[in-house]
Amino acid sequence: METPANSTKDNSGYESAKKIILRWDSTASEVGRERMIFGTDRQEADFYLQAVDEIQRSLSSASISDCSHNVDADNQSKVKTTIQIAMARLEDEFRNILIIHTSALEIDSLFDSSTSFSSSTPTHHDLEDDEDCISDDSGSSRNNLLELHHCESSDSSTYRTSSSIREVDLMPAEAICDLQAIAMRMIAAGYLRECIQVYGSVRKSSVDSSFRKLGIEKLSIGDVQRLEWEALEGKIRRWIRAARVCVRILFASEKKLCEQIFDCVGTDIDDACFMETVKGPAIQLFNFAEAISISRRSPEKLFKILDLHDALMELLPDIEAVFDSKSSDSIRVQAAEILSRLAEAARGILFEFENAVLREPSRVPVPGGTIHPLTRYVMNYISLISDYKQTLIELIMSKPSTGSRYSGDPSTPDMEFTELEGKTPLALHLIWIIVVLQFNLDGKSKHYRDVSLAHLFMMNNVHYIVQKVKGSPELREMIGDDCLRKLTGKFRQAATSYQRATWVSVLYCLRDEGLHVSGSFSSGVSKTALRERFKTFNAMFEEVHRTQSMWLIPDGQLREELRISISEKLLPAYRSFLGRFRSHIESGKHPENYIKYSAEDLETAVLDLFEGYPAS
């Protein structure tokens, strides 16, 4: 029970505090409407806070009196009204301080200008010769399927501090002290929700502004999935760059600011304000990656999905550090689930790719037996896969180590895994894709009417496979020298088969059998048979020269090696034949009709072969 003296003293303090509160009431005071307390004299702000504290004490005293059944209900109502006026004012002050000290981060300063992103970043591998070749279920070609774009490792260095969180100070220390002082009074008076809402609305606006500068669009999962893949590729590159800034700087700095303002106020209030600010933007950020992870799978998406996976994997520890409270469980769970789905999507695409290679249905032979677009596409594709070796070794599912794949199915090749023990699942998978590619190419070779051209086609394509493997140290290491030797043997065997199919019959014309007159006591030559033999040789060689000059061996060294091999067989045989029988022809009429070529003429003509255009 208070003494009259104490009552008088408390009442005097309350009345003085009430005058200060009412003086700044924006609904009744001109000065309250025109000026902000915390934007004027520092002393004014301190007086106001002291007045709020005094009103709070008066309200507490009234509550105690109420418990003693010794209360003036009218006075208590007036105190509560004064508190409401004070809280409305503090809410305005709180908002104003936040607004005047809020500005979007200078995004450009957060990136290393020497490695700034360019949408035309080149790939490690040359894909300019690729053409559309893998078809969908309807058999029609899918446009732009072969335009593989690889986000290079340089992307991971575009962010200046890409390996750790870097918090920045979002507000000056004085503003933080004022916000903390106001928050303490609002929360003590039961205005926690209002405080959190005001804080969240202002700071979220700042985060949204930073998002716009980072190029993060407000796209729903449906919006993302409706975009053309070409448009998405650029957005994925920007997302990776932006996500690093968002998690490691933007969200981390927002969390730090919440802790600076609210940490001393009460348990979990700082986290509530943090989530009020960033939960929506964080969901918006991760929804994009989620949309990619559940989008329709196709081969050209693999590398961007792996880029997303690697970026998110790299960010996951930072996400867990920034969103470490119970209330932010949903953000951590979403990030982890997206990472899992991206991994599954990558595995699915890789394994579906082998089926697409196996079933690629084109039946029209490529002109001249040159390298098939499918071969270029597949080998460039798996060369890019080798660039992601470390990621894919972790992601790819294991394959059986013994037995053969698809054994017994005549529409698929067999592959004995017992010969490949010790290789990683990824290496086995790449070897299998090459086996599948050869199987498909072998089927395509059968569409050539000319057997020689079919062998040349296989030689060109398997040689290309060998060269692509040799040209990539990572791919060569995974494929292994044993497999490489087998591939080399296959294209050499194809070259031998080509020579047999084409030149055995030509060389057969240069044999002695059938030219000698039978039954003669002295060796004689049938000029009629000899003339016919020369005519047959000339016709056959001219046909080979006419057709095979339009065939193409794009690799210059391989082309030269095959020409040399042909010349080494043809020219000695022709010189010998010509040496033995020239006189028999020249002694008769019109020898030029039969001996049309010298050995040098044939040697020159062989140089016309495999150029891909008609010889002169």
mmCIF file with all atom_site columns, C-alpha atoms in Angstrom, residues 180-278:
data_model
loop_
_atom_site.group_PDB
_atom_site.id
_atom_site.type_symbol
_atom_site.label_atom_id
_atom_site.label_alt_id
_atom_site.label_comp_id
_atom_site.label_asym_id
_atom_site.label_entity_id
_atom_site.label_seq_id
_atom_site.pdbx_PDB_ins_code
_atom_site.Cartn_x
_atom_site.Cartn_y
_atom_site.Cartn_z
_atom_site.occupancy
_atom_site.B_iso_or_equiv
_atom_site.pdbx_formal_charge
_atom_site.auth_seq_id
_atom_site.auth_comp_id
_atom_site.auth_asym_id
_atom_site.auth_atom_id
_atom_site.pdbx_PDB_model_num
ATOM 1  C CA . GLN A 1 180 ? 17.293 -1.903  -30.211 1.00 0.00 ? 180 GLN A CA 1
ATOM 2  C CA . ALA A 1 181 ? 16.050 0.645   -27.675 1.00 0.00 ? 181 ALA A CA 1
ATOM 3  C CA . ILE A 1 182 ? 12.701 0.995   -29.431 1.00 0.00 ? 182 ILE A CA 1
ATOM 4  C CA . ALA A 1 183 ? 12.292 -2.766  -29.879 1.00 0.00 ? 183 ALA A CA 1
ATOM 5  C CA . MET A 1 184 ? 12.880 -3.347  -26.162 1.00 0.00 ? 184 MET A CA 1
ATOM 6  C CA . ARG A 1 185 ? 10.045 -0.936  -25.253 1.00 0.00 ? 185 ARG A CA 1
ATOM 7  C CA . MET A 1 186 ? 7.627  -2.288  -27.857 1.00 0.00 ? 186 MET A CA 1
ATOM 8  C CA . ILE A 1 187 ? 8.196  -5.883  -26.871 1.00 0.00 ? 187 ILE A CA 1
ATOM 9  C CA . ALA A 1 188 ? 7.974  -5.065  -23.145 1.00 0.00 ? 188 ALA A CA 1
ATOM 10 C CA . ALA A 1 189 ? 4.603  -3.433  -23.824 1.00 0.00 ? 189 ALA A CA 1
ATOM 11 C CA . GLY A 1 190 ? 3.304  -6.492  -25.674 1.00 0.00 ? 190 GLY A CA 1
ATOM 12 C CA . TYR A 1 191 ? 3.844  -5.180  -29.184 1.00 0.00 ? 191 TYR A CA 1
ATOM 13 C CA . LEU A 1 192 ? 6.143  -7.976  -30.332 1.00 0.00 ? 192 LEU A CA 1
ATOM 14 C CA . ARG A 1 193 ? 4.076  -8.909  -33.402 1.00 0.00 ? 193 ARG A CA 1
ATOM 15 C CA . GLU A 1 194 ? 3.845  -5.287  -34.556 1.00 0.00 ? 194 GLU A CA 1
ATOM 16 C CA . CYS A 1 195 ? 7.585  -4.868  -34.119 1.00 0.00 ? 195 CYS A CA 1
ATOM 17 C CA . ILE A 1 196 ? 8.344  -8.004  -36.139 1.00 0.00 ? 196 ILE A CA 1
ATOM 18 C CA . GLN A 1 197 ? 5.893  -7.055  -38.907 1.00 0.00 ? 197 GLN A CA 1
ATOM 19 C CA . VAL A 1 198 ? 7.297  -3.552  -39.312 1.00 0.00 ? 198 VAL A CA 1
ATOM 20 C CA . TYR A 1 199 ? 10.857 -4.830  -39.317 1.00 0.00 ? 199 TYR A CA 1
ATOM 21 C CA . GLY A 1 200 ? 10.081 -7.620  -41.771 1.00 0.00 ? 200 GLY A CA 1
ATOM 22 C CA . SER A 1 201 ? 8.182  -5.449  -44.238 1.00 0.00 ? 201 SER A CA 1
ATOM 23 C CA . VAL A 1 202 ? 10.926 -2.828  -44.498 1.00 0.00 ? 202 VAL A CA 1
ATOM 24 C CA . ARG A 1 203 ? 13.854 -5.231  -44.616 1.00 0.00 ? 203 ARG A CA 1
ATOM 25 C CA . LYS A 1 204 ? 12.105 -7.547  -47.056 1.00 0.00 ? 204 LYS A CA 1
ATOM 26 C CA . SER A 1 205 ? 11.687 -4.590  -49.396 1.00 0.00 ? 205 SER A CA 1
ATOM 27 C CA . SER A 1 206 ? 15.455 -4.107  -49.229 1.00 0.00 ? 206 SER A CA 1
ATOM 28 C CA . VAL A 1 207 ? 16.071 -7.791  -49.954 1.00 0.00 ? 207 VAL A CA 1
ATOM 29 C CA . ASP A 1 208 ? 13.666 -7.616  -52.899 1.00 0.00 ? 208 ASP A CA 1
ATOM 30 C CA . SER A 1 209 ? 15.601 -4.655  -54.285 1.00 0.00 ? 209 SER A CA 1
ATOM 31 C CA . SER A 1 210 ? 18.843 -6.625  -54.036 1.00 0.00 ? 210 SER A CA 1
ATOM 32 C CA . PHE A 1 211 ? 17.153 -9.565  -55.750 1.00 0.00 ? 211 PHE A CA 1
ATOM 33 C CA . ARG A 1 212 ? 16.200 -7.351  -58.665 1.00 0.00 ? 212 ARG A CA 1
ATOM 34 C CA . LYS A 1 213 ? 19.777 -6.142  -58.992 1.00 0.00 ? 213 LYS A CA 1
ATOM 35 C CA . LEU A 1 214 ? 20.970 -9.739  -58.952 1.00 0.00 ? 214 LEU A CA 1
ATOM 36 C CA . GLY A 1 215 ? 18.575 -10.601 -61.753 1.00 0.00 ? 215 GLY A CA 1
ATOM 37 C CA . ILE A 1 216 ? 16.447 -12.963 -59.653 1.00 0.00 ? 216 ILE A CA 1
ATOM 38 C CA . GLU A 1 217 ? 12.971 -12.899 -61.139 1.00 0.00 ? 217 GLU A CA 1
ATOM 39 C CA . LYS A 1 218 ? 9.710  -13.727 -59.399 1.00 0.00 ? 218 LYS A CA 1
ATOM 40 C CA . LEU A 1 219 ? 8.958  -16.903 -61.312 1.00 0.00 ? 219 LEU A CA 1
ATOM 41 C CA . SER A 1 220 ? 6.775  -19.713 -60.086 1.00 0.00 ? 220 SER A CA 1
ATOM 42 C CA . ILE A 1 221 ? 7.825  -23.316 -60.616 1.00 0.00 ? 221 ILE A CA 1
ATOM 43 C CA . GLY A 1 222 ? 5.300  -23.468 -63.458 1.00 0.00 ? 222 GLY A CA 1
ATOM 44 C CA . ASP A 1 223 ? 6.717  -20.303 -65.033 1.00 0.00 ? 223 ASP A CA 1
ATOM 45 C CA . VAL A 1 224 ? 10.221 -21.797 -65.004 1.00 0.00 ? 224 VAL A CA 1
ATOM 46 C CA . GLN A 1 225 ? 9.088  -25.079 -66.529 1.00 0.00 ? 225 GLN A CA 1
ATOM 47 C CA . ARG A 1 226 ? 7.321  -23.285 -69.362 1.00 0.00 ? 226 ARG A CA 1
ATOM 48 C CA . LEU A 1 227 ? 10.452 -21.435 -70.468 1.00 0.00 ? 227 LEU A CA 1
ATOM 49 C CA . GLU A 1 228 ? 12.460 -22.627 -73.461 1.00 0.00 ? 228 GLU A CA 1
ATOM 50 C CA . TRP A 1 229 ? 15.687 -24.360 -72.482 1.00 0.00 ? 229 TRP A CA 1
ATOM 51 C CA . GLU A 1 230 ? 17.825 -21.789 -74.290 1.00 0.00 ? 230 GLU A CA 1
ATOM 52 C CA . ALA A 1 231 ? 16.374 -19.052 -72.081 1.00 0.00 ? 231 ALA A CA 1
ATOM 53 C CA . LEU A 1 232 ? 16.794 -21.173 -68.968 1.00 0.00 ? 232 LEU A CA 1
ATOM 54 C CA . GLU A 1 233 ? 20.504 -21.750 -69.586 1.00 0.00 ? 233 GLU A CA 1
ATOM 55 C CA . GLY A 1 234 ? 21.294 -18.078 -69.097 1.00 0.00 ? 234 GLY A CA 1
ATOM 56 C CA . LYS A 1 235 ? 19.015 -17.890 -66.073 1.00 0.00 ? 235 LYS A CA 1
ATOM 57 C CA . ILE A 1 236 ? 20.778 -20.874 -64.490 1.00 0.00 ? 236 ILE A CA 1
ATOM 58 C CA . ARG A 1 237 ? 24.167 -19.167 -64.862 1.00 0.00 ? 237 ARG A CA 1
ATOM 59 C CA . ARG A 1 238 ? 22.781 -15.997 -63.294 1.00 0.00 ? 238 ARG A CA 1
ATOM 60 C CA . TRP A 1 239 ? 21.099 -18.012 -60.524 1.00 0.00 ? 239 TRP A CA 1
ATOM 61 C CA . ILE A 1 240 ? 24.355 -19.711 -59.534 1.00 0.00 ? 240 ILE A CA 1
ATOM 62 C CA . ARG A 1 241 ? 26.096 -16.371 -59.354 1.00 0.00 ? 241 ARG A CA 1
ATOM 63 C CA . ALA A 1 242 ? 23.235 -14.753 -57.444 1.00 0.00 ? 242 ALA A CA 1
ATOM 64 C CA . ALA A 1 243 ? 22.691 -17.641 -55.025 1.00 0.00 ? 243 ALA A CA 1
ATOM 65 C CA . ARG A 1 244 ? 26.237 -17.300 -53.709 1.00 0.00 ? 244 ARG A CA 1
ATOM 66 C CA . VAL A 1 245 ? 25.673 -13.629 -52.966 1.00 0.00 ? 245 VAL A CA 1
ATOM 67 C CA . CYS A 1 246 ? 22.233 -14.254 -51.448 1.00 0.00 ? 246 CYS A CA 1
ATOM 68 C CA . VAL A 1 247 ? 23.296 -16.992 -49.049 1.00 0.00 ? 247 VAL A CA 1
ATOM 69 C CA . ARG A 1 248 ? 26.794 -15.859 -48.146 1.00 0.00 ? 248 ARG A CA 1
ATOM 70 C CA . ILE A 1 249 ? 26.279 -12.093 -48.034 1.00 0.00 ? 249 ILE A CA 1
ATOM 71 C CA . LEU A 1 250 ? 22.660 -10.970 -48.269 1.00 0.00 ? 250 LEU A CA 1
ATOM 72 C CA . PHE A 1 251 ? 20.938 -13.516 -46.001 1.00 0.00 ? 251 PHE A CA 1
ATOM 73 C CA . ALA A 1 252 ? 23.935 -13.786 -43.681 1.00 0.00 ? 252 ALA A CA 1
ATOM 74 C CA . SER A 1 253 ? 24.062 -10.002 -43.248 1.00 0.00 ? 253 SER A CA 1
ATOM 75 C CA . GLU A 1 254 ? 20.313 -9.822  -42.617 1.00 0.00 ? 254 GLU A CA 1
ATOM 76 C CA . LYS A 1 255 ? 20.723 -12.442 -39.914 1.00 0.00 ? 255 LYS A CA 1
ATOM 77 C CA . LYS A 1 256 ? 23.546 -10.470 -38.338 1.00 0.00 ? 256 LYS A CA 1
ATOM 78 C CA . LEU A 1 257 ? 21.426 -7.301  -38.317 1.00 0.00 ? 257 LEU A CA 1
ATOM 79 C CA . CYS A 1 258 ? 18.561 -9.142  -36.607 1.00 0.00 ? 258 CYS A CA 1
ATOM 80 C CA . GLU A 1 259 ? 20.930 -10.447 -33.960 1.00 0.00 ? 259 GLU A CA 1
ATOM 81 C CA . GLN A 1 260 ? 22.381 -6.980  -33.380 1.00 0.00 ? 260 GLN A CA 1
ATOM 82 C CA . ILE A 1 261 ? 18.941 -5.453  -32.849 1.00 0.00 ? 261 ILE A CA 1
ATOM 83 C CA . PHE A 1 262 ? 17.002 -8.227  -31.118 1.00 0.00 ? 262 PHE A CA 1
ATOM 84 C CA . ASP A 1 263 ? 19.495 -10.620 -29.539 1.00 0.00 ? 263 ASP A CA 1
ATOM 85 C CA . CYS A 1 264 ? 19.366 -8.882  -26.147 1.00 0.00 ? 264 CYS A CA 1
ATOM 86 C CA . VAL A 1 265 ? 15.585 -8.541  -26.200 1.00 0.00 ? 265 VAL A CA 1
ATOM 87 C CA . GLY A 1 266 ? 14.505 -12.126 -25.831 1.00 0.00 ? 266 GLY A CA 1
ATOM 88 C CA . THR A 1 267 ? 14.963 -15.694 -26.978 1.00 0.00 ? 267 THR A CA 1
ATOM 89 C CA . ASP A 1 268 ? 14.183 -16.408 -30.647 1.00 0.00 ? 268 ASP A CA 1
ATOM 90 C CA . ILE A 1 269 ? 12.893 -12.912 -31.410 1.00 0.00 ? 269 ILE A CA 1
ATOM 91 C CA . ASP A 1 270 ? 15.874 -12.199 -33.643 1.00 0.00 ? 270 ASP A CA 1
ATOM 92 C CA . ASP A 1 271 ? 15.213 -15.402 -35.548 1.00 0.00 ? 271 ASP A CA 1
ATOM 93 C CA . ALA A 1 272 ? 11.524 -14.563 -35.920 1.00 0.00 ? 272 ALA A CA 1
ATOM 94 C CA . CYS A 1 273 ? 12.442 -11.200 -37.461 1.00 0.00 ? 273 CYS A CA 1
ATOM 95 C CA . PHE A 1 274 ? 15.039 -12.829 -39.687 1.00 0.00 ? 274 PHE A CA 1
ATOM 96 C CA . MET A 1 275 ? 12.537 -15.352 -41.037 1.00 0.00 ? 275 MET A CA 1
ATOM 97 C CA . GLU A 1 276 ? 9.912  -12.633 -41.474 1.00 0.00 ? 276 GLU A CA 1
ATOM 98 C CA . THR A 1 277 ? 12.440 -10.850 -43.688 1.00 0.00 ? 277 THR A CA 1
ATOM 99 C CA . VAL A 1 278 ? 14.019 -13.599 -45.760 1.00 0.00 ? 278 VAL A CA 1
#
